[in-house]
PDB file of C-alpha atoms in Angstrom:
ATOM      1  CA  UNK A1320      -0.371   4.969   8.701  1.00  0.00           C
ATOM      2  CA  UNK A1321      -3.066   2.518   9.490  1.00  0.00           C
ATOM      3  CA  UNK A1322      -4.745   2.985  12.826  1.00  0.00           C
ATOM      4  CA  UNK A1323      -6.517  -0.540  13.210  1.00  0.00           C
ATOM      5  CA  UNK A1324      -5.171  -3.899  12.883  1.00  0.00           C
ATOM      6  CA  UNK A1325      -8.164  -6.956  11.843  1.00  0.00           C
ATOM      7  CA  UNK A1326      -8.032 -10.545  12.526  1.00  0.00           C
ATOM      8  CA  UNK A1327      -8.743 -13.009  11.000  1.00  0.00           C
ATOM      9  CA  UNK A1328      -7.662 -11.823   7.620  1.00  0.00           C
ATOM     10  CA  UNK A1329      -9.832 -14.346   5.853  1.00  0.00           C
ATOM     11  CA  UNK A1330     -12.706 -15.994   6.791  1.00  0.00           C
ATOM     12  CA  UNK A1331     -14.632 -19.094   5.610  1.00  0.00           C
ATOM     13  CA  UNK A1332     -18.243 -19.621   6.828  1.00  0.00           C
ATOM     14  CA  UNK A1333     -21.278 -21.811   5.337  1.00  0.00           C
ATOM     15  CA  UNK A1334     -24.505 -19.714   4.833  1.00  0.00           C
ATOM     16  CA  UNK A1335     -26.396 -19.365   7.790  1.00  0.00           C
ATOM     17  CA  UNK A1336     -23.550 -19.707  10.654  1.00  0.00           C
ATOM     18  CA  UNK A1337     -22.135 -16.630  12.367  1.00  0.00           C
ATOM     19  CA  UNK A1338     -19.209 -14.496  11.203  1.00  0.00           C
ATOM     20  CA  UNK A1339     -17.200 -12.520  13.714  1.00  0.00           C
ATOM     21  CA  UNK A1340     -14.568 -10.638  13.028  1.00  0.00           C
ATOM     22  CA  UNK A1341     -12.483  -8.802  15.637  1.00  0.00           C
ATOM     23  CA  UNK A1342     -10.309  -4.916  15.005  1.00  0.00           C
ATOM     24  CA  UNK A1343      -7.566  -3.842  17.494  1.00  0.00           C
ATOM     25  CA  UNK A1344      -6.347  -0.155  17.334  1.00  0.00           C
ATOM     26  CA  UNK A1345      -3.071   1.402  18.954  1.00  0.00           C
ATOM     27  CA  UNK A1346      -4.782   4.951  20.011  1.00  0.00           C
ATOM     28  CA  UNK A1347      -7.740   6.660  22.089  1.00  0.00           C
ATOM     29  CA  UNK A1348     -10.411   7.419  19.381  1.00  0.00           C
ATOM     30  CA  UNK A1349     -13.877   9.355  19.249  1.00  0.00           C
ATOM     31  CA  UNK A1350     -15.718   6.884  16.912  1.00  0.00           C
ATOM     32  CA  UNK A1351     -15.084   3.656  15.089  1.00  0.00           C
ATOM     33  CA  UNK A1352     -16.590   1.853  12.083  1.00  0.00           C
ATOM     34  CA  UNK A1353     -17.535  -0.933  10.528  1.00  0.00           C
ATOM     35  CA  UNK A1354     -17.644  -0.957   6.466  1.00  0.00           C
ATOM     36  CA  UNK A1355     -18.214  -3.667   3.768  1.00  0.00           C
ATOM     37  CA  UNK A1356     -16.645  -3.810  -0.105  1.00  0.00           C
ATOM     38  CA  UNK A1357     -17.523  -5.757  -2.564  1.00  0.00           C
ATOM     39  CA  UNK A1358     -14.775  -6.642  -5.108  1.00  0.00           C
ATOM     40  CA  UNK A1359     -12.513  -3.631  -4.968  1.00  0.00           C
ATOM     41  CA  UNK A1360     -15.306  -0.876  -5.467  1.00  0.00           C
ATOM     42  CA  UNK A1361     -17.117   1.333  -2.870  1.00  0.00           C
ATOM     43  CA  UNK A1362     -17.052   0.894   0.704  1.00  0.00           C
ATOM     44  CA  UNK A1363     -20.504   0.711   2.319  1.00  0.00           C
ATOM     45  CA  UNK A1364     -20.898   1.879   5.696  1.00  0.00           C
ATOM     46  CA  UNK A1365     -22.332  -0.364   8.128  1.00  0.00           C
ATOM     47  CA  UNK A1366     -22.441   1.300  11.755  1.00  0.00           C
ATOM     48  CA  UNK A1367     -20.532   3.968  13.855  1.00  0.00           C
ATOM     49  CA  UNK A1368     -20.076   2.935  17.699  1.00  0.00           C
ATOM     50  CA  UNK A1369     -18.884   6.068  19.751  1.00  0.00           C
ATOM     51  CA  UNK A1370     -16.447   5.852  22.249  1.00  0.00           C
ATOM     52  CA  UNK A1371     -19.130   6.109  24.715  1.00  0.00           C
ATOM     53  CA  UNK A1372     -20.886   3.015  23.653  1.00  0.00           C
ATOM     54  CA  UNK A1373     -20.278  -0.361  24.349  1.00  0.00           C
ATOM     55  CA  UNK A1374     -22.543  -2.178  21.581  1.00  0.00           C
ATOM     56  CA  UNK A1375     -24.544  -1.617  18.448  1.00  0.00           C
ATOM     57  CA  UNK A1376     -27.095  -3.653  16.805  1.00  0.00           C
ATOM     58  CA  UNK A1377     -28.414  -2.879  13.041  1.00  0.00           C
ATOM     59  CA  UNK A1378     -30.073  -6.028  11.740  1.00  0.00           C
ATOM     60  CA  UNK A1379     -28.363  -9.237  11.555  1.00  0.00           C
ATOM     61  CA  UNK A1380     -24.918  -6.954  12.502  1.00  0.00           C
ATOM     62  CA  UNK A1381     -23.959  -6.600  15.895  1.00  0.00           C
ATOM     63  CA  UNK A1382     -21.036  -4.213  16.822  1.00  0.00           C
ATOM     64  CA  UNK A1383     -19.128  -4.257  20.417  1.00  0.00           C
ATOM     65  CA  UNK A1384     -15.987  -1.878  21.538  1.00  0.00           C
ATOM     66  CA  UNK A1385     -13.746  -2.287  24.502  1.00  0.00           C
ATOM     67  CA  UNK A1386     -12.058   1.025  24.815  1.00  0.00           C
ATOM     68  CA  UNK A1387     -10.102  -0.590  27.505  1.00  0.00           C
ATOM     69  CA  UNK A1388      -8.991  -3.017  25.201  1.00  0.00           C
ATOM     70  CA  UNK A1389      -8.680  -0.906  21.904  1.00  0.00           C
ATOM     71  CA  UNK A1390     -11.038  -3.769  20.077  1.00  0.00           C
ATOM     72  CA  UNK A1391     -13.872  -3.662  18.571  1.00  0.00           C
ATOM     73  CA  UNK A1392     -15.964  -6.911  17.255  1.00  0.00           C
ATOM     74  CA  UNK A1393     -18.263  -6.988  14.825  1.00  0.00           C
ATOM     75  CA  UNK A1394     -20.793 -10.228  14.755  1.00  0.00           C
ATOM     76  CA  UNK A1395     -22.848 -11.089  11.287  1.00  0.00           C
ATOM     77  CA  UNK A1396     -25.906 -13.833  12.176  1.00  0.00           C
ATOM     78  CA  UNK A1397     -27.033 -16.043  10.001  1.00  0.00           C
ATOM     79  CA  UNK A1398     -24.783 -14.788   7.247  1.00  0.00           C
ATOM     80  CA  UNK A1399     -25.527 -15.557   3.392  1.00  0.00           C
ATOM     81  CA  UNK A1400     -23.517 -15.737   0.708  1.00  0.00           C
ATOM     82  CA  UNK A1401     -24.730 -11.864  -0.219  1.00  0.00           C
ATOM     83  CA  UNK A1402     -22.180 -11.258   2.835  1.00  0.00           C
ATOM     84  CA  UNK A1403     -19.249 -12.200   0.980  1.00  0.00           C
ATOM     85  CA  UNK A1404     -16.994  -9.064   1.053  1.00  0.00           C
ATOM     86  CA  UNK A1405     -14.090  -7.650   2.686  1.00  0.00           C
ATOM     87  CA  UNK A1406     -15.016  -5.602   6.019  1.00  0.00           C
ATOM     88  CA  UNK A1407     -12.405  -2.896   7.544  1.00  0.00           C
ATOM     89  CA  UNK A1408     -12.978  -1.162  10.534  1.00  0.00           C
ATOM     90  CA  UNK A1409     -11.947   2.347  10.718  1.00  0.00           C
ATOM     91  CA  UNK A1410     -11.238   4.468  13.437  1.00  0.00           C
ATOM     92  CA  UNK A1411     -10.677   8.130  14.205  1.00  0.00           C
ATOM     93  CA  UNK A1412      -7.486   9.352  15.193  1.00  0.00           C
ATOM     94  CA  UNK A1413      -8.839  10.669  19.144  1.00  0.00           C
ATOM     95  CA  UNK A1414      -8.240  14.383  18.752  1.00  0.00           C
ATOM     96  CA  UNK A1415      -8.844  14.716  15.100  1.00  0.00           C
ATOM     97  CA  UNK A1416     -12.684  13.873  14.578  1.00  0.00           C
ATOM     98  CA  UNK A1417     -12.119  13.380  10.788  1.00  0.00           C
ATOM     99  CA  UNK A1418      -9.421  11.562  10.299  1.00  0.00           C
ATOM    100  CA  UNK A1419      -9.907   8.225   9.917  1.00  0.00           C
ATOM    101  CA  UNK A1420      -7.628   5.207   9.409  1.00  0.00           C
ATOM    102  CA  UNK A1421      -8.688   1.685   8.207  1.00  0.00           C
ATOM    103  CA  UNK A1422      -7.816  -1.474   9.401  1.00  0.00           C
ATOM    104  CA  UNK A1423      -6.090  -4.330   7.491  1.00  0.00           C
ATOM    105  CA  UNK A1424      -9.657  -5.756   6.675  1.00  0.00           C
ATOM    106  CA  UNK A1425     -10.858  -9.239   6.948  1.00  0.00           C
ATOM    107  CA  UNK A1426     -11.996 -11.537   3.556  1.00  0.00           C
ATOM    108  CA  UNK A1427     -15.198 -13.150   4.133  1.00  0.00           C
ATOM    109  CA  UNK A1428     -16.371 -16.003   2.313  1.00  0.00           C
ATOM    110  CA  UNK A1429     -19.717 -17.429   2.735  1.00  0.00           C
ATOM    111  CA  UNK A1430     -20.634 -20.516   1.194  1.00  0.00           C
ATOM    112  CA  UNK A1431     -23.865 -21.386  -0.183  1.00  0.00           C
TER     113      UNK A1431
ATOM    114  CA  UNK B 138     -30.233  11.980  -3.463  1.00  0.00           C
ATOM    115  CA  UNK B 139     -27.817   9.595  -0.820  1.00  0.00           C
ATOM    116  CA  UNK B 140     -24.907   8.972  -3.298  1.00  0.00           C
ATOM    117  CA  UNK B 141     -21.376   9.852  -4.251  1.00  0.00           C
ATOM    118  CA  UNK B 142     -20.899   9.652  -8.054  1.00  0.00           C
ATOM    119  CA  UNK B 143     -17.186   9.404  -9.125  1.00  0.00           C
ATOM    120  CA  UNK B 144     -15.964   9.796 -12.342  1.00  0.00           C
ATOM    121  CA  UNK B 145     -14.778   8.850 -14.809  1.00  0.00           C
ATOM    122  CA  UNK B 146     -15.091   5.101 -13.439  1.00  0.00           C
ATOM    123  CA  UNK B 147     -11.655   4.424 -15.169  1.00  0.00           C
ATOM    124  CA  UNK B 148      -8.858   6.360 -16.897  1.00  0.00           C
ATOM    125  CA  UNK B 149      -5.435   4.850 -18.200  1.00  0.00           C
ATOM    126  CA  UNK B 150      -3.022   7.712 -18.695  1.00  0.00           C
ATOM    127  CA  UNK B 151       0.559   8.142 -19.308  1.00  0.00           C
ATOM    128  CA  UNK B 152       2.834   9.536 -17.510  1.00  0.00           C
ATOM    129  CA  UNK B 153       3.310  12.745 -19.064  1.00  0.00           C
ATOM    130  CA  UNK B 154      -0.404  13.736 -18.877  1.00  0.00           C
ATOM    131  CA  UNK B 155      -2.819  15.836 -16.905  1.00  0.00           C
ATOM    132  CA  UNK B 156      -6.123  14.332 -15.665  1.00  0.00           C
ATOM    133  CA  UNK B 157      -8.201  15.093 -12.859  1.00  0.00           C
ATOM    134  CA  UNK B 158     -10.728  13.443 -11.220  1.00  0.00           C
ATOM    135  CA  UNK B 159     -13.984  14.358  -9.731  1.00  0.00           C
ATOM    136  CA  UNK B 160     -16.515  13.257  -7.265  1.00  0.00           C
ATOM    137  CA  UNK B 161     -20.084  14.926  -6.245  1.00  0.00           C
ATOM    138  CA  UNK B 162     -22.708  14.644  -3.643  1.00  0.00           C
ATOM    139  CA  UNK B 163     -25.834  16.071  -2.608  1.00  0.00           C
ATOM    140  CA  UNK B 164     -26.230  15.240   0.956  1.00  0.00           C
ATOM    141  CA  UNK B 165     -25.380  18.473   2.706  1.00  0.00           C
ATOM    142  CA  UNK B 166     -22.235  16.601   4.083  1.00  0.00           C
ATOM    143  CA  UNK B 167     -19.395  19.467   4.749  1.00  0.00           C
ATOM    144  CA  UNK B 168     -16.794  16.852   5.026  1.00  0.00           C
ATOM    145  CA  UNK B 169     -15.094  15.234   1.653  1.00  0.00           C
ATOM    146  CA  UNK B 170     -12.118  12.702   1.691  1.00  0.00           C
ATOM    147  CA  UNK B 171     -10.075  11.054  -0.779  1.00  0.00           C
ATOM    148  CA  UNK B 172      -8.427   8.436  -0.367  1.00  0.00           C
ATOM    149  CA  UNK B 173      -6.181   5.592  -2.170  1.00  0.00           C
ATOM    150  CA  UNK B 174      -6.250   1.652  -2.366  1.00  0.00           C
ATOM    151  CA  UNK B 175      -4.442  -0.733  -3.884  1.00  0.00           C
ATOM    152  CA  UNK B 176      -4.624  -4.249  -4.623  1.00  0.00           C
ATOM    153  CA  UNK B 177      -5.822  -6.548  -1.723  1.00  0.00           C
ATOM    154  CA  UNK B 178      -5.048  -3.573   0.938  1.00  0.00           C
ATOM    155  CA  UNK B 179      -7.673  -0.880   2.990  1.00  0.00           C
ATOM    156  CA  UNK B 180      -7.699   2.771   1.892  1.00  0.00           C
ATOM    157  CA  UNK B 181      -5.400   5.213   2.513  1.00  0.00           C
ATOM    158  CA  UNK B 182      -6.360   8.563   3.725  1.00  0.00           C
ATOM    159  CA  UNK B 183      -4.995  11.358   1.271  1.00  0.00           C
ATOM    160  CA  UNK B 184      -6.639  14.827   2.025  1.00  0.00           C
ATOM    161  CA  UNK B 185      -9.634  15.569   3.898  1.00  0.00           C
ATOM    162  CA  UNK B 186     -11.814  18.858   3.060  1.00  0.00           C
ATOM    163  CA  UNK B 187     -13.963  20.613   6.072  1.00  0.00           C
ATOM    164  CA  UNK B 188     -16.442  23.297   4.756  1.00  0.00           C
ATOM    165  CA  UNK B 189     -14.372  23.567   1.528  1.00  0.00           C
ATOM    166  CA  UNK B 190     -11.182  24.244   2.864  1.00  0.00           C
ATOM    167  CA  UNK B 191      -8.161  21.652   2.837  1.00  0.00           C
ATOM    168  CA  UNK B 192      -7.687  20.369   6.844  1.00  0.00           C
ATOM    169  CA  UNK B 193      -5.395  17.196   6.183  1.00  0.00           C
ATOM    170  CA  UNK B 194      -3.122  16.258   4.145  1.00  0.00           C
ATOM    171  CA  UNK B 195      -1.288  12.968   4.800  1.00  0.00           C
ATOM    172  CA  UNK B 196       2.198  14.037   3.237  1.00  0.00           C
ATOM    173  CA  UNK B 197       0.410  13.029  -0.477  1.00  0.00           C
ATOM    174  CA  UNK B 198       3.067  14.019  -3.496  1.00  0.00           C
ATOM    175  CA  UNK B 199       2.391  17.378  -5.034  1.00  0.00           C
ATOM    176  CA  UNK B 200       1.924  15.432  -8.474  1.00  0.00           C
ATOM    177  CA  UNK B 201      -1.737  14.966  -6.377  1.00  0.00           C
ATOM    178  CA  UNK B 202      -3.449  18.326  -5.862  1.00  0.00           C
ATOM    179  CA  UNK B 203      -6.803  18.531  -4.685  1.00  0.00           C
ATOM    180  CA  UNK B 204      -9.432  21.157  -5.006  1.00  0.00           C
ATOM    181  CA  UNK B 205     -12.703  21.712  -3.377  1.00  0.00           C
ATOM    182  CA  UNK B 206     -15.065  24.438  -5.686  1.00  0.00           C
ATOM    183  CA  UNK B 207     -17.980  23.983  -3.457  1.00  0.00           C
ATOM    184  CA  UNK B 208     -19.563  22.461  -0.893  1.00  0.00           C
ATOM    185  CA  UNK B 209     -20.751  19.823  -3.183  1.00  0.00           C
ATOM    186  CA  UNK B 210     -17.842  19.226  -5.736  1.00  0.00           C
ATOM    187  CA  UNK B 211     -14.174  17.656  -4.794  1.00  0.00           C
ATOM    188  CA  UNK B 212     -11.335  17.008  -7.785  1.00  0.00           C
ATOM    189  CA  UNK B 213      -8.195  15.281  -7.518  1.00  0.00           C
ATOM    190  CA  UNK B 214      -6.002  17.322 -10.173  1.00  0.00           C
ATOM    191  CA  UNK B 215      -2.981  14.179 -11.397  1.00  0.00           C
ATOM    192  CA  UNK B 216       0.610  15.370 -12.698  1.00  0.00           C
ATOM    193  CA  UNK B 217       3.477  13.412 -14.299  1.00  0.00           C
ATOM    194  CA  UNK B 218       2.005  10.351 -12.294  1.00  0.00           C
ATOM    195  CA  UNK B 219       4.041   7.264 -11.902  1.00  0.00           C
ATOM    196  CA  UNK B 220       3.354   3.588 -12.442  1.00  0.00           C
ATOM    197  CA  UNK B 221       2.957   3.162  -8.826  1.00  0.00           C
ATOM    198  CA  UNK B 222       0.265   5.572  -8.092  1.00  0.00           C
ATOM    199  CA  UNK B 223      -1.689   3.117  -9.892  1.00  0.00           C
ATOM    200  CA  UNK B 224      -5.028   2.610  -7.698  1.00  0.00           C
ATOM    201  CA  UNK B 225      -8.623   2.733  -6.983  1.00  0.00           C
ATOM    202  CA  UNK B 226      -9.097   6.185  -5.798  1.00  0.00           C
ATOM    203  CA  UNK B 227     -12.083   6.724  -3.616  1.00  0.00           C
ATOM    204  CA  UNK B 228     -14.079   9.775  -2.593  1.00  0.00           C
ATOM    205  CA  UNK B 229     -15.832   9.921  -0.058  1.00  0.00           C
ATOM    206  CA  UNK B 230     -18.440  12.291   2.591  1.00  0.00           C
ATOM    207  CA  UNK B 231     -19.828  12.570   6.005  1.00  0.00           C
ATOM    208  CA  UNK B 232     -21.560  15.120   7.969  1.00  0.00           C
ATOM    209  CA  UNK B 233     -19.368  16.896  10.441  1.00  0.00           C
ATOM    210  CA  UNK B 234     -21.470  17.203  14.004  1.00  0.00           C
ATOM    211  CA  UNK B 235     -20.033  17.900  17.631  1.00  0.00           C
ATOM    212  CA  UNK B 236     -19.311  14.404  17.902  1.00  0.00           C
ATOM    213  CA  UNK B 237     -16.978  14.445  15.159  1.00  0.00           C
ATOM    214  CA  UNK B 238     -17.276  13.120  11.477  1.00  0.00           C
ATOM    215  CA  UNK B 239     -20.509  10.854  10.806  1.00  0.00           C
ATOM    216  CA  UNK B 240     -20.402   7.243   8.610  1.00  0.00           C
ATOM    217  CA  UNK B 241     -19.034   8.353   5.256  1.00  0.00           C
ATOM    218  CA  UNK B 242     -20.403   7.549   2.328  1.00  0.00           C
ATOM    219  CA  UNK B 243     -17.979   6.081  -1.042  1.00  0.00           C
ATOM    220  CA  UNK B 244     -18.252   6.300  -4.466  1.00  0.00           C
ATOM    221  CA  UNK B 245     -17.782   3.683  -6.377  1.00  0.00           C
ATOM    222  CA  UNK B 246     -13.862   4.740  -7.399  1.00  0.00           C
ATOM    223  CA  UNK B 247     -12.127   5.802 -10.273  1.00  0.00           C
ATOM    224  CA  UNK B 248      -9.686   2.682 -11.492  1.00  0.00           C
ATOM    225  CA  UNK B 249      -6.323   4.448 -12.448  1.00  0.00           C
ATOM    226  CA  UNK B 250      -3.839   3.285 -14.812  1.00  0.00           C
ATOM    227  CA  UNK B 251      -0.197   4.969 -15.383  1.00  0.00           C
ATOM    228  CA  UNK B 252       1.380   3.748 -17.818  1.00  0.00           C
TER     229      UNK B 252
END
C-alpha cells in the first residue's frame, strides 16, 4: 500500500522559475526520499532527509520535512527543461528501516 | 562501479512460459529490492533481500519467486504469468547502516510483456 500521498500531480513551470512539490505520509517514519524518473525507466535518487532533520540542500534541490505534519517539500531553483520528470517521494515504514513506500508522484514539465 | 544493470531490458512472453529476470551490482550494498510499476503509477514494493536472505514480502503471487545467490546477484524467477502482471519491473540496492536503509539505487527495468 502506498505510504505517501504527492500534490500537485502535474506541474507546469517555464525554465528558470521554481518548482515545489509537496509529499504527505499517514505514518511515523525513519527516513524519507526524494527520487526523479525519466520516461518510465530508472528512478534516480536525489536526497534522504532523516527523521531528525528538518532540511536538506544538494544543489539547486532543497528538501524540508515536518514530522509534525507528515510532509515533506521538495524545492527545484531555477529549474530547466533537463528537470522534466516525474518525482516520488518515498518513505520508510517507521519500524521497518527497509521498507519503503512511494508516493503518488508529481509530473513536472518545464518549458524551454 | 555505482550501477544496477537489469536484464534483459525487455522480454514479451506468454503465458505458459518460464523466464526470470536478473539484476547485479557491485556496490557492497546488502540490501536488494524489487519492485513493480505500471503505467503512469509509483513502484510497488515486492520483496526486499537483507544480507541474502528474503525479509519482506508484500503478499506478491507465488507465480513471482525471487532468489538471492549472493550478495551481489538478485533474480525474479516468472510462472504462468498473466496479462496483468504486465510492468516495468525494477531492481534496486542500498546500504543497510544503523540508521536504516540508505538512497537506493535503480536499474533501468526490465519492460514485461504477457501475452
Amino acid at each position: 500500500s502506498q505510504q505517501g500521498e504527492e500534490d500537485p500531480q502535474a506541474l507546469s513551470i517555464q525554465e528558470g522559475e521554481n518548482a515545489t512539490m509537496n509529499c504527505s505520509y499517514k505514518t511515523s517514519i525513519n527516513n524519507l526520499q526524494w527520487y526523479r524518473q525519466n520516461s518510465g525507466r530508472g528512478l534516480v535518487h536525489l536526497i534522504l532527509i532523516r527523521s531528525n532533520e528538518r532540511e536538506k540542500h544538494s544543489g539547486r534541490l532543497r528538501v524540508t520535512l515536518d514530522t509534525s505534519k507528515k510532509s515533506s517539500s521538495l524545492l527545484i531553483t531555477a529549474s530547466r527543461a533537463a528537470d522534466t520528470a516525474s518525482y516520488f517521494c518515498a518513505t520508510d515504514a517507521g519500524g521497518n528501516f527497509n521498507k519503503f513506500y512511494f508516493g503518488s508522484g508529481t509530473k513536472l514539465n518545464v518549458k524551454p | 562501479d555505482t550501477e544496477v544493470t537489469q536484464t534483459p531490458k525487455h522480454l514479451v512472453m506468454g503465458m505458459t512460459n518460464k523466464k526470470s529476470l536478473k539484476c547485479e551490482q557491485h556496490m557492497g550494498h546488502r540490501a536488494m529490492y524489487w519492485y513493480k510499476q505500471k503505467a503512469k503509477k509509483p513502484p510497488e514494493l515486492m520483496f526486499v533481500y537483507s544480507y541474502e536472505k528474503l525479509s519482506i514480502n508484500e503478499s506478491v503471487p507465488s507465480r513471482f519467486s525471487p532468489e538471492c545467490p549472493n550478495s551481489s546477484l538478485l533474480n525474479l524467477h516468472l510462472h504462468a504469468l498473466q496479462p496483468e502482471d504486465s510492468a516495468l519491473y525494477l531492481c534496486a540496492s542500498s546500504p543497510l547502516t544503523r540508521q536504516g536503509a540508505g538512497g537506493y539505487t535503480f536499474g533501468s527495468g526490465t519492460r514485461l510483456t504477457v501475452v
